[in-house]
Phi, psi and omega in degrees: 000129166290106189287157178298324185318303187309311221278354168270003182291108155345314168305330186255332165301349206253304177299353149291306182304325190279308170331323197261334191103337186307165147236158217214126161258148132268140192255137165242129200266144192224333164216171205219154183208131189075222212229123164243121171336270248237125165316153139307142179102332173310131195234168184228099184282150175213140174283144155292011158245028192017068186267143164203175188206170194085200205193129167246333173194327192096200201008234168314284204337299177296307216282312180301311190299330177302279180002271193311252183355283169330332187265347163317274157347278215291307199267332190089023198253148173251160178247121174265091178300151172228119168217130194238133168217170149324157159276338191295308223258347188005266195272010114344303243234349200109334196236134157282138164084354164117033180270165213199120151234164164254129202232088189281142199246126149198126174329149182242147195254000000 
């Protein structure tokens, strides 16, 4: 039996999903600079049918990471994202206060 804390990890989602036939990327925050939603180490599962789950920051920012994933997934190539803004464009984008993360991307086998 799967406790819910477990079974809401992204990490165990994503090995449900591979388990399952999906095929699946993950993203992971890796570094975090200034003021960030999301911890380095926060992960985000993503589907080729661009289902997910988890979390990297939220607003833009995830909808840009889902993107990205999706072209992982296809080619297999991993990717390392940056997304940085002003503070005037912040919260337009998901990060408060002018804040900048790194976001590594790669399909999982």
């Amino acid at each position: 039996m799967t406790n819910i804390s477990e079974s809401l990890d992204p990490l165990v989602i994503a090995e449900e999903w591979m388990s399952a036939g999906r095929s699946v990327a993950m993203a992971t925050v890796v570094d975090t600079w200034g003021s960030a939603p999301r911890p380095a180490g926060s992960h985000l599962v993503i589907d080729s049918e661009g289902n997910f789950h988890g979390s990297v920051s939220g607003g833009c920012v995830e909808g840009a990471v889902i993107t990205e994933a999706l072209d992982v997934i296809e080619n297999g190539k991993p990717r390392m994202l940056e997304f940085g803004v002003a503070d005037e464009t912040a919260w337009r984008v998901g990060l408060s206060c002018g804040g900048r993360i790194r976001v590594y991307v790669e399909r999982l086998a």
